[in-house]
Coordinates of C-alpha atoms and ligand atoms in Angstrom, one line a residue:
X1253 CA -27.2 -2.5 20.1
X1254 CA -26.5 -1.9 16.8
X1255 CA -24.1 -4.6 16.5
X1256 CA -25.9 -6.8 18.2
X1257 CA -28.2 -6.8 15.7
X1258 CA -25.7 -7.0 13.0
X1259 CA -24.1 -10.3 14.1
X1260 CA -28.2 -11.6 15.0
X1261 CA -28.8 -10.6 11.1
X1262 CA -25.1 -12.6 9.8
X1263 CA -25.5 -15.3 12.1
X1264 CA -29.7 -15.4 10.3
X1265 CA -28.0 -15.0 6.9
X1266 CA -25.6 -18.2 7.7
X1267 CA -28.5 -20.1 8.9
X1268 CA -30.5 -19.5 5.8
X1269 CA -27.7 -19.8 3.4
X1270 CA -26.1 -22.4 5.3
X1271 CA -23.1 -22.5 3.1
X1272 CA -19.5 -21.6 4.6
X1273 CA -16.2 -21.8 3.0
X1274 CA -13.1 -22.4 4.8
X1275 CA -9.7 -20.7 4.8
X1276 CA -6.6 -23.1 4.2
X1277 CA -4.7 -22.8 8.0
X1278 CA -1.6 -21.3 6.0
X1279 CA -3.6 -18.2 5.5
X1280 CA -3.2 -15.8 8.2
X1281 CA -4.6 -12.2 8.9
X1282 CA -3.6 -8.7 9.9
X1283 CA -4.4 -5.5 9.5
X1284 CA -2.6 -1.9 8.6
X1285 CA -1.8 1.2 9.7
X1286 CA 1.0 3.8 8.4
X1287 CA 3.0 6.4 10.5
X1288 CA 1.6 9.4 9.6
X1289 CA -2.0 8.2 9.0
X1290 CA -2.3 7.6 12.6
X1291 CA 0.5 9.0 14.7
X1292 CA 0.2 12.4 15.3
X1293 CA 3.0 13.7 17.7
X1294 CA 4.2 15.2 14.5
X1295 CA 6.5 17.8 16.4
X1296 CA 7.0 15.1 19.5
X1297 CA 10.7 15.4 21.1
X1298 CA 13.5 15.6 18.6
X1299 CA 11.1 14.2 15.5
X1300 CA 12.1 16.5 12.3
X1301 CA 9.9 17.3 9.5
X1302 CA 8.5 15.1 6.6
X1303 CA 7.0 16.3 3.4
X1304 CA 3.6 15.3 4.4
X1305 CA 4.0 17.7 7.8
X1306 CA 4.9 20.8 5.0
X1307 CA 2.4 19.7 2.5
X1308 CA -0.8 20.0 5.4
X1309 CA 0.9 23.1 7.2
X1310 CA 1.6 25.4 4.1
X1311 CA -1.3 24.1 1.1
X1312 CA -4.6 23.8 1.4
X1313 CA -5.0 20.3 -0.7
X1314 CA -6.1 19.0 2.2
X1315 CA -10.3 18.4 1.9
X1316 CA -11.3 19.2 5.1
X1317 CA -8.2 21.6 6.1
X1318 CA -7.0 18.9 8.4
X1319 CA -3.4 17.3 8.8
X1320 CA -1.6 14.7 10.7
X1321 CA -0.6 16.4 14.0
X1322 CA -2.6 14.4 15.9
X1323 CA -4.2 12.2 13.5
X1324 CA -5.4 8.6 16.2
X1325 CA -2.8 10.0 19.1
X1326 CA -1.4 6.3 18.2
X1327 CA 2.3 8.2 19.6
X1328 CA 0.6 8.0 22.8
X1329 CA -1.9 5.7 22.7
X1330 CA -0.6 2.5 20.9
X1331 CA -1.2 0.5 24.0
X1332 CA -5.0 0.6 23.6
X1333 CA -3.9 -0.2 19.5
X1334 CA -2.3 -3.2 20.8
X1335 CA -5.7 -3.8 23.0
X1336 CA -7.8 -3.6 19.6
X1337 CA -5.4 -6.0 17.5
X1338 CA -6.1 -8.6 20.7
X1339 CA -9.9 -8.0 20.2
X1340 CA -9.6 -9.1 16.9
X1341 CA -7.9 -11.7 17.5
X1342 CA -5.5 -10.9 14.4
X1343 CA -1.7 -13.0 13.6
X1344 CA 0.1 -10.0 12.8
X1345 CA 0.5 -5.9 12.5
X1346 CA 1.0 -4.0 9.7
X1347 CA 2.3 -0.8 10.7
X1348 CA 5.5 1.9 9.2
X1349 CA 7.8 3.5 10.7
X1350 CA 8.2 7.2 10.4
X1351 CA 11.9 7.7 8.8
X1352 CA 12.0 11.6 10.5
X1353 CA 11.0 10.3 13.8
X1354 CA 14.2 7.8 13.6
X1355 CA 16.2 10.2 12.0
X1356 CA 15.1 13.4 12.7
X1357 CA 17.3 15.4 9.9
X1358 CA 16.6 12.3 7.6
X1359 CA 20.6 11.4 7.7
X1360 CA 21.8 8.5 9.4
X1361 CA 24.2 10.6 11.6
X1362 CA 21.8 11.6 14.5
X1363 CA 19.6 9.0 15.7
X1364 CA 16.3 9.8 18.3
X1365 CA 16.6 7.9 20.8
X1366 CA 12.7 8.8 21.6
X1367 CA 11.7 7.8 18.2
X1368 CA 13.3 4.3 18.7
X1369 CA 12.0 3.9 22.3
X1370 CA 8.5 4.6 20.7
X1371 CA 8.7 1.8 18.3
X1372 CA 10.4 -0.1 20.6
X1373 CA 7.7 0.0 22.9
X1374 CA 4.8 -1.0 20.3
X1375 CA 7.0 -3.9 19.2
X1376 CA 7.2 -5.2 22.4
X1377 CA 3.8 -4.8 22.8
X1378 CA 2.7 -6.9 20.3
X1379 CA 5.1 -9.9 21.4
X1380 CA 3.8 -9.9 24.5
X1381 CA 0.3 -9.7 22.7
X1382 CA 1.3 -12.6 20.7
X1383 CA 0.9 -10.6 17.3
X1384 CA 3.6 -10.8 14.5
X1385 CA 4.8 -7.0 14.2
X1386 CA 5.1 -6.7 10.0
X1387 CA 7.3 -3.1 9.5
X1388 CA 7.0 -0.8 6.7
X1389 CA 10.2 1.2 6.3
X1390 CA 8.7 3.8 3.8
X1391 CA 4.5 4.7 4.3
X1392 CA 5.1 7.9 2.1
X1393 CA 6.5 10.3 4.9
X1394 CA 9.8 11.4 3.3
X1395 CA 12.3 13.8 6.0
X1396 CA 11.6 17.3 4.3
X1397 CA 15.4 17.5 4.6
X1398 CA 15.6 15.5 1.6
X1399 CA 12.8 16.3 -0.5
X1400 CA 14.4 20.0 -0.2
X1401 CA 17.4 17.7 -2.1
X1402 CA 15.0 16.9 -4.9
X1403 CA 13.5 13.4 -2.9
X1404 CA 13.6 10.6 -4.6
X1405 CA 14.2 12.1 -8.0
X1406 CA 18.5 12.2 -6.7
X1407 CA 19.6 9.6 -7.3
X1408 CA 21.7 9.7 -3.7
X1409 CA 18.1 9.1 -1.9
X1410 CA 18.8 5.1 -2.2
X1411 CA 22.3 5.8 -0.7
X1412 CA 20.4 7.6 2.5
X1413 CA 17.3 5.1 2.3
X1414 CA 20.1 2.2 2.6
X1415 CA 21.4 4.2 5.8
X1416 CA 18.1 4.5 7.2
X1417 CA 17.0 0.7 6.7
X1418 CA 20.4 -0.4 8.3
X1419 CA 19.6 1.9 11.3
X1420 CA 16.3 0.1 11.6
X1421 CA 17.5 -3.2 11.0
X1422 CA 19.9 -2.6 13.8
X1423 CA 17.6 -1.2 15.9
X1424 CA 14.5 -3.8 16.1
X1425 CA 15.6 -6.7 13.8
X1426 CA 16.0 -8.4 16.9
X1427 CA 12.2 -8.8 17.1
X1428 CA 10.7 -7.8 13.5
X1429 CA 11.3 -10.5 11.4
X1430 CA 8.9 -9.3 8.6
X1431 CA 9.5 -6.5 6.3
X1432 CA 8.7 -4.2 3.6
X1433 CA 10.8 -1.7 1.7
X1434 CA 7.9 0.2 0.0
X1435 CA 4.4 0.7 0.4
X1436 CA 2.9 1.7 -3.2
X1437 CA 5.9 2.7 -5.2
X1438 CA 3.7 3.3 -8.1
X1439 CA 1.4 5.9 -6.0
X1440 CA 4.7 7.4 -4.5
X1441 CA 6.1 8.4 -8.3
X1442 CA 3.2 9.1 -10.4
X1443 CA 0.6 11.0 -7.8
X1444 CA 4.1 12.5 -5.9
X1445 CA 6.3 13.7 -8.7
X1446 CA 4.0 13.2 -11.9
X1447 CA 0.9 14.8 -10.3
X1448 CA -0.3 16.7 -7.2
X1449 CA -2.3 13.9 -5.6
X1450 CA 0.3 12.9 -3.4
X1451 CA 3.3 15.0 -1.3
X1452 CA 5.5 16.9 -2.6
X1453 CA 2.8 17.2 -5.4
X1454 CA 5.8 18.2 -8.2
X1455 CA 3.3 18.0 -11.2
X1456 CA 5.9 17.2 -13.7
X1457 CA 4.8 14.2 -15.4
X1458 CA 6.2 12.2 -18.1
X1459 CA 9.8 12.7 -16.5
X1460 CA 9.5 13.2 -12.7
X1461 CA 7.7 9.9 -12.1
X1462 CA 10.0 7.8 -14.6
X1463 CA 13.2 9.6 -12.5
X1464 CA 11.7 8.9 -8.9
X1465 CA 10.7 5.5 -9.5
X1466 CA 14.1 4.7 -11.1
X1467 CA 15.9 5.6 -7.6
X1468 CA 13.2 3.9 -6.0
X1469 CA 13.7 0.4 -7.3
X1470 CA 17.5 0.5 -6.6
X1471 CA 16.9 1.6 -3.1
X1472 CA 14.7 -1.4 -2.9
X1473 CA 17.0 -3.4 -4.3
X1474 CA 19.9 -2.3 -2.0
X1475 CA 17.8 -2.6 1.6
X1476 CA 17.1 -5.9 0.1
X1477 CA 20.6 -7.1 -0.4
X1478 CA 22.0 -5.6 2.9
X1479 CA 18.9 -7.9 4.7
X1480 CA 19.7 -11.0 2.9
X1481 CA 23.5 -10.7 3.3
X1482 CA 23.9 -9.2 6.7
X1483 CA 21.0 -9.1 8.4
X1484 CA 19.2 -12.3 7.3
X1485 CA 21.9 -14.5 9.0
X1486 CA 21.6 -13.5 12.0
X1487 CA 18.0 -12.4 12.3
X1488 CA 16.3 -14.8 9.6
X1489 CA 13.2 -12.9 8.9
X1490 CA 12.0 -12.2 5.2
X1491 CA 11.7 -8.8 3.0
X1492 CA 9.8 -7.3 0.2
X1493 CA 7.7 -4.8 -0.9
X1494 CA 4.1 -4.1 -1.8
X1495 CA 2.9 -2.8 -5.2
X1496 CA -0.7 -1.3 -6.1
X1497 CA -2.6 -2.7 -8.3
X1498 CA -6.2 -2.0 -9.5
X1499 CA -7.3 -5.1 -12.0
X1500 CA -7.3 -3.6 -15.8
X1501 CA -10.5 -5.6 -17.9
X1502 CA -10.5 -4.9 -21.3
X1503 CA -13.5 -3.3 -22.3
X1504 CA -14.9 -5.3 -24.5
X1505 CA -13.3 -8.6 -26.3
X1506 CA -11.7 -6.3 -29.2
X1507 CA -8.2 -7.6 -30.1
X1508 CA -7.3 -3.7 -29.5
X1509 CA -8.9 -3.2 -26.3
X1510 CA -7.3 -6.6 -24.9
X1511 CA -4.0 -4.7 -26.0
X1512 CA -5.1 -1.9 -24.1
X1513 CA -6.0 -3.2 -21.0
X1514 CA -2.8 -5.6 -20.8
X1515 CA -1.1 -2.6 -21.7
X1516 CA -2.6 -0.9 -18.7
X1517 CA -1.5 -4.0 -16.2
X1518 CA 2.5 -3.5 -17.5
X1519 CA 2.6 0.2 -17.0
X1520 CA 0.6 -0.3 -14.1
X1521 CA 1.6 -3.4 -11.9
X1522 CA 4.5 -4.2 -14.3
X1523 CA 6.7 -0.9 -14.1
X1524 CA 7.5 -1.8 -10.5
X1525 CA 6.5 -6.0 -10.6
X1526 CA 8.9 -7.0 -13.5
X1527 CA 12.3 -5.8 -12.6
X1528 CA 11.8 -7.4 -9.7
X1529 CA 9.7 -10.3 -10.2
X1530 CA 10.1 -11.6 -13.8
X1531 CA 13.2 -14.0 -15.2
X1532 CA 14.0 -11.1 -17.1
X1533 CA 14.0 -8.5 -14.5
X1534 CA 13.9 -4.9 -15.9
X1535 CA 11.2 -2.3 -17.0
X1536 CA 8.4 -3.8 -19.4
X1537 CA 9.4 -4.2 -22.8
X1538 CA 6.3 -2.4 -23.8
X1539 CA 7.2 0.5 -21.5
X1540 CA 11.0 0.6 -23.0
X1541 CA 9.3 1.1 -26.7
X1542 CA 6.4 3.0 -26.1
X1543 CA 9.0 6.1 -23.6
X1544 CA 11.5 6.1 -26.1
X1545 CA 9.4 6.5 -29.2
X1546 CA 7.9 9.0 -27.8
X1547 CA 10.5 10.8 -26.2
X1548 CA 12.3 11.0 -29.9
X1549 CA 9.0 12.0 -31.5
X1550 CA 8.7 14.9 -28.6
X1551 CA 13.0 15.8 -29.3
X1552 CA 14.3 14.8 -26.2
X1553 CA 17.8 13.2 -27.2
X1554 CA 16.9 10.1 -25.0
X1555 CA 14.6 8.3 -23.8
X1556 CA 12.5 9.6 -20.9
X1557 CA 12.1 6.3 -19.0
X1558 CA 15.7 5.9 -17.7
X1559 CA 17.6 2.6 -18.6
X1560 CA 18.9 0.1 -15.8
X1561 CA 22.8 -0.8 -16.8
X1562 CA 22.8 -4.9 -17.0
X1563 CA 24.4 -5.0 -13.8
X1564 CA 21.6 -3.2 -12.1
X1565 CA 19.1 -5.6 -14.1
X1566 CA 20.9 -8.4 -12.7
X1567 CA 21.0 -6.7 -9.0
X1568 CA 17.3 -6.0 -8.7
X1569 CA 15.8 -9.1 -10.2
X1570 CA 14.5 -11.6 -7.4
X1571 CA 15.0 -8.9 -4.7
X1572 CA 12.2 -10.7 -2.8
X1573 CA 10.9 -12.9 -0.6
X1574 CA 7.2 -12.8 -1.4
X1575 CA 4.7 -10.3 -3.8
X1576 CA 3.1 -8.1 -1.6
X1577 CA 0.0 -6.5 -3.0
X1578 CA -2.7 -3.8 -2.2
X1579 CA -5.8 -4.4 -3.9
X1580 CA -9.0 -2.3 -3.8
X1581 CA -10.3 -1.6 -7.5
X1582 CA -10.8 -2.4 -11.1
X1583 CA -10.9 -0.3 -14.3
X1584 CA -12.2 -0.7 -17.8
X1585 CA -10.0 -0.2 -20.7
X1586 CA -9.9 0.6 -24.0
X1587 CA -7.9 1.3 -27.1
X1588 CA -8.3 5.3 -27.6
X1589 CA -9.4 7.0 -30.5
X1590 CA -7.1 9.2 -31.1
X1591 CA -3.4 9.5 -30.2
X1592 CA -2.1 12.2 -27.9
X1593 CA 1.4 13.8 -28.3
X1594 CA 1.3 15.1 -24.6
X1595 CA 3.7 14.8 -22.1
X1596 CA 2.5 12.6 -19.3
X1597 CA 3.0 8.8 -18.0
X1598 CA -0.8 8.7 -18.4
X1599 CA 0.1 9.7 -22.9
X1600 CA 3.1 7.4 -22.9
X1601 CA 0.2 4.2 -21.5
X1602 CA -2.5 5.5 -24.4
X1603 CA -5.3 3.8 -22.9
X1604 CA -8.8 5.1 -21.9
X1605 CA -10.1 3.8 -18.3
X1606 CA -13.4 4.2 -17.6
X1607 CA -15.9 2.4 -14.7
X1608 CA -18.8 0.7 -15.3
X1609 CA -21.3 2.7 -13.9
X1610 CA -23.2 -0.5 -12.4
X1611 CA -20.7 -1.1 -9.7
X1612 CA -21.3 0.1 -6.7
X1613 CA -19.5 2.6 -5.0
X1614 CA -17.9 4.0 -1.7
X1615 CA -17.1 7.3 -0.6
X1616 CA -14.1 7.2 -2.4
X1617 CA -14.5 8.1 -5.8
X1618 CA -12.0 5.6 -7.3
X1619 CA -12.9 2.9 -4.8
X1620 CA -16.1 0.4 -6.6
X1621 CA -17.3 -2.7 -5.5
X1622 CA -15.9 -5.3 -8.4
X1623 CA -15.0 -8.7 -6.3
X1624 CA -13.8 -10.8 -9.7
X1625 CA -11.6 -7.9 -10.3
X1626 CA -9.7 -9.0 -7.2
X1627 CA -9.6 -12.7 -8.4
X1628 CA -8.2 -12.0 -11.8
X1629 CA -5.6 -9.4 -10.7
X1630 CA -4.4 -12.5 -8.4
X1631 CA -4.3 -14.9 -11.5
X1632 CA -2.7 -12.4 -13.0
X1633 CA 0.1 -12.2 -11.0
X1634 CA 0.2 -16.1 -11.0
X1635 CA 0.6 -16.5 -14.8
X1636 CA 3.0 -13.0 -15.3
X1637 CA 5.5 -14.0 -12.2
X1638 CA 5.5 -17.7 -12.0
X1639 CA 3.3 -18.2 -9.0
X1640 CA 4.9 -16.4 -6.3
X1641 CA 3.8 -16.4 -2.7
X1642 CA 1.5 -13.2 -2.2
X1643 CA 0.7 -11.6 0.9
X1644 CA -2.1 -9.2 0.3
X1645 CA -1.3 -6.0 2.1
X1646 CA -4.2 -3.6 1.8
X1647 CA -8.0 -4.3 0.9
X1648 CA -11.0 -2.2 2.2
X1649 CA -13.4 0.0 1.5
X1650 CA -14.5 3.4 3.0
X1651 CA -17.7 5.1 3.5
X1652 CA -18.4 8.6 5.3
X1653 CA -19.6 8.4 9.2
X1654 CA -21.1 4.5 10.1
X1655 CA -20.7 2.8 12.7
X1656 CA -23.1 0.3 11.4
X1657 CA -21.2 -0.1 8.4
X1658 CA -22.9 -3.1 6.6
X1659 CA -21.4 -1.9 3.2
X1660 CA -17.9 -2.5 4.3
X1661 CA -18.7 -5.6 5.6
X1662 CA -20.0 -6.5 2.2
X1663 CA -17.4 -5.6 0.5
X1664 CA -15.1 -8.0 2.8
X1665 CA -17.8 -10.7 2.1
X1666 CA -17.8 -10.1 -1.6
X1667 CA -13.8 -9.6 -1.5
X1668 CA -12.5 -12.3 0.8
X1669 CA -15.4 -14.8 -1.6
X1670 CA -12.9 -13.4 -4.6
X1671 CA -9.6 -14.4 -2.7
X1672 CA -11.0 -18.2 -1.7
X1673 CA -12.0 -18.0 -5.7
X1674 CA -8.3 -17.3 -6.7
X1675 CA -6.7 -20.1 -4.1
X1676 CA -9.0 -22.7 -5.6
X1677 CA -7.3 -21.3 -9.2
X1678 CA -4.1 -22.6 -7.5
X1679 CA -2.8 -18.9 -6.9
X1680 CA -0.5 -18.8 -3.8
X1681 CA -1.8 -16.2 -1.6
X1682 CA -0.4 -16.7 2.1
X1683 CA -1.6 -13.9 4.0
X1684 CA -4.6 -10.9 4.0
X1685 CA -4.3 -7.6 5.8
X1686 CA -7.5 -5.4 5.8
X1687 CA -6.6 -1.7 5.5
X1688 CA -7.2 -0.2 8.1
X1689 CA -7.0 -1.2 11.9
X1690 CA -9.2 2.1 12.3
X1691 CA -9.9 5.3 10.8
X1692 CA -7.2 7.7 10.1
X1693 CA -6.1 10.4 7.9
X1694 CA -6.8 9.9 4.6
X1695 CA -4.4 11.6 3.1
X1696 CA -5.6 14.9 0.7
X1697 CA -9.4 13.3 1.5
X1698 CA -8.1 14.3 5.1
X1699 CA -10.9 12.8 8.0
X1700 CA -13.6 13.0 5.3
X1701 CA -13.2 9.0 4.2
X1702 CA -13.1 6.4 6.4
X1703 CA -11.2 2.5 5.9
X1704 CA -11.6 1.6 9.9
X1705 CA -12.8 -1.3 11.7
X1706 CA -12.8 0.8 14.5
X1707 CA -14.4 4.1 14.5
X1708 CA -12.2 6.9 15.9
X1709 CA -13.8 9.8 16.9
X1710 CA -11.7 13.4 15.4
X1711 CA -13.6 15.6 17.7
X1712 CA -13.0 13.9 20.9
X1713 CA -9.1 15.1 22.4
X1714 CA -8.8 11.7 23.5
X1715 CA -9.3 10.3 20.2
X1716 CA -11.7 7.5 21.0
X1717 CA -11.9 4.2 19.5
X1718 CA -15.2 2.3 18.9
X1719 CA -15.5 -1.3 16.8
X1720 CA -17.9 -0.7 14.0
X1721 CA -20.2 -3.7 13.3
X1722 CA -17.5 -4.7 10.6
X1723 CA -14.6 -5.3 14.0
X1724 CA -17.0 -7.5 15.3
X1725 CA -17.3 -9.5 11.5
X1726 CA -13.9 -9.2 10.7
X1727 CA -13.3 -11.1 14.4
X1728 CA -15.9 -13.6 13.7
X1729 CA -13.7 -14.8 10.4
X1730 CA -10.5 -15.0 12.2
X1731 CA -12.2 -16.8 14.7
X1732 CA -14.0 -19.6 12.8
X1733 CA -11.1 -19.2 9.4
X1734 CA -14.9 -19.6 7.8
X1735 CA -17.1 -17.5 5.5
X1736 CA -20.3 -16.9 4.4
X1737 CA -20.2 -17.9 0.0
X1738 CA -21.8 -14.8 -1.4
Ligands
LIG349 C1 -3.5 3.0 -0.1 C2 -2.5 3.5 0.9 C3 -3.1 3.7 2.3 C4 -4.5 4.1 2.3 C5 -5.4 3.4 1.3 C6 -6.8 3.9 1.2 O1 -3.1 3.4 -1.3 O2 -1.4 2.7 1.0 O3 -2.2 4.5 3.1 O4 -4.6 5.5 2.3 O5 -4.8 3.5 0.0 O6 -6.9 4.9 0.3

């Protein structure tokens, strides 16, 4: 009923309005998932244990006490996923594969041959559905068995990421012919190893997160180079990875505060983006001067922010084969008043964010409604990286427990309205995927916030599924490659 009357009240809107803007056909759409979001079967078979199965089990960061062991059921249940993608009528699947599921002691030695038939079986699925499958190799679920070997701060994790990609390649290349390294390097570092906001929560910013995304990048780097030159050949699909961005607007038009806020964008977007993306290749000047300043002022006898050798510059730059991007927010910046001498990543960027409290929000509280925010990251990207093909990986919003959630489907309105804005710009933007397919865990928010189209009901064993009134509008935009202009 009540989405009945929420296509009666779009399809009213349309008619009044009357105005509808068209996607180019190059765009296409999907949606995302991660492994451990939606899995569960967290102990299923031979799986082994990942840092987000330790961090649930023995803390209680999680808001509502919950975990992943269940999460959707999607370990048993990804036919009816597959059903819901065909409802909405999508081109591809985002989803990741769990790395202790495939390898259940995180080493490439010992192989599960249940983990690979599960994948197996959800990639044929979505052949046979006619839906691209688009793998993530790394959706934050680490093997415990190498976080207990310091993670991603050792420097011999892009050695074992390498083995794991290959095993993967190997294993489904055959059929996936789209994929990312990374899913949010940036999120992965500085809420991981800086702060506590993400597992294994190590709190030691202002060196962990410098270390762990150091290793990062090269492990990028490598899975990228063993695609291209062996995998490529044979299985000619296309890699890359997707960075996190939130749009950083200077506060007001002060020379200082436009300093502030590009700063922001270059610690932000750039720590990752422009070893990989820019002529140059390697960290942000600004980042290089700012760390080692610092880090003499503090006594360290280096630098804090490690340095790539000009080999490794040379090694990493153009390890893609297309920007990804997950977008959700903006911030407003400005210069601070005074300068801190603390040790944190958040000290070395010495910028003050701040939201305008006019925007409207969600029930996330870093998640607010600012549409142009979207547009101008975009341009962004354009101007900073020489117009490089993006594929937008993640854009939602979430709100509590709504079925009928008209707010979301404003924010997809408002959103997708930004992302027509930026093509007419001339920015080169391929592909969208709304996050998420349905509601999942939420990481330390736990069940408590919710991206879905679909509603999935937590108390129910069977974990049902139900398209909220935004499935229904998401469908109707893949259906017509139209929108309402807002
Ligand atoms: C992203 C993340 C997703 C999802 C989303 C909403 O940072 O990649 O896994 O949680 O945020 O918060």
């Amino acid at each position: 009923m009540v989405f009945i009357k929420t296509i009666t009240l779009l399809c009213l809107l349309i008619a009044v309005k009357g105005e509808l803007r068209r996607f180019p056909d190059t765009l296409s759409f999907g949606v995302a998932t991660a492994s451990y979001q939606i899995e569960g079967a967290w102990n299923a078979t031979d799986k082994g244990e990942n840092i987000w199965d330790r961090l649930t089990h023995t803390t209680d960061m999680i808001k509502d006490r919950s975990n992943g062991d269940v999460a959707c059921d999607s370990y048993n249940q990804h036919k009816r996923d597959v059903e819901m993608l065909k409802q909405l009528g999508v081109d591809y699947y985002r989803f990741s594969i769990s790395w202790s599921r495939i390898l259940p002691d995180g080493f490439s030695n010992r192989l599960s041959q249940d983990g690979i038939a599960y994948y197996d079986s959800l990639i044929n699925d979505l052949l046979v559905a006619n839906i691209t499958p688009f793998a993530t190799l790394y959706h934050w679920d680490l093997p415990q068995r190498l976080q207990d070997l310091g993670g991603w701060s050792n420097p011999m994790m892009a050695d074992y990421f390498l083995d794991f990609a290959e095993v993967v390649f190997e294993a489904f290349g055959d059929r996936v012919q789209n994929w990312l390294t990374f899913n949010e390097p940036w999120v992965v570092c500085l809420q991981g190893y800086g702060g506590v906001g993400k597992a294994p929560a190590l709190n030691m910013s202002g060196i962990a997160e410098y270390l762990c995304a150091h290793n990062l990048i090269k492990a990028h780097a490598m899975a990228y180079h063993l695609y291209d030159d062996v995998y490529r050949p044979l299985q000619g699909g296309r890699i890359g990875w997707t960075l996190n961005s939130n749009w950083h607007e200077p506060a007001n038009q002060y020379p200082a505060d436009i300093e502030a806020a590009e700063r922001a964008m270059q610690f932000h977007l750039g720590w990752f983006g422009h070893p990989v993306f820019s002529t140059e290749g390697d960290y942000p000047q600004v980042m290089k001067e700012r760390i080692a300043k610092r880090s003499l002022e503090q006594g360290y006898p280096r630098s804090r922010l490690p340095e790539f050798t000009t080999e490794e510059i040379a090694y990493i730059r153009g390890t893609y084969d297309f920007f990804g991007l997950n977008h959700y927010t903006t911030t407003l910046v400005r210069m601070p008043t005074t300068i801190s001498k603390e040790l944190s990543y958040y000290d070395d960027l010495g910028t003050e964010g701040f939201e305008d409290p006019a925007w409207p929000g969600s029930a996330s509280v870093w998640l607010k409604v600012v549409p142009w925010g979207f547009r101008n990251l975009l341009n962004w990207i354009k101007e900073n990286y020489y117009n490089p093909e993006i594929i937008v990986f993640e854009n939602g919003f979430s709100d509590r427990d709504n079925k009928d959630d008209v707010d979301r489907i404003s924010y997809y309105n408002q959103y997708l309205n930004a992302l027509l804005d930026a093509l007419e710009d001339g920015c080169n933007v391929t592909a969208y995927t709304a996050w998420s397919l349905m509601d999942n865990f939420e990481w330390l928010q736990g069940y408590t916030e919710r991206f879905g189209l679909y509603y999935v009901d937590f108390n129910d064993p069977r974990r049902t599924r139900t398209p909220k009134a935004s499935a229904f509008y998401y469908k109707s935009i893949l259906e017509s490659r139209t929108i309402e202009r807002d």
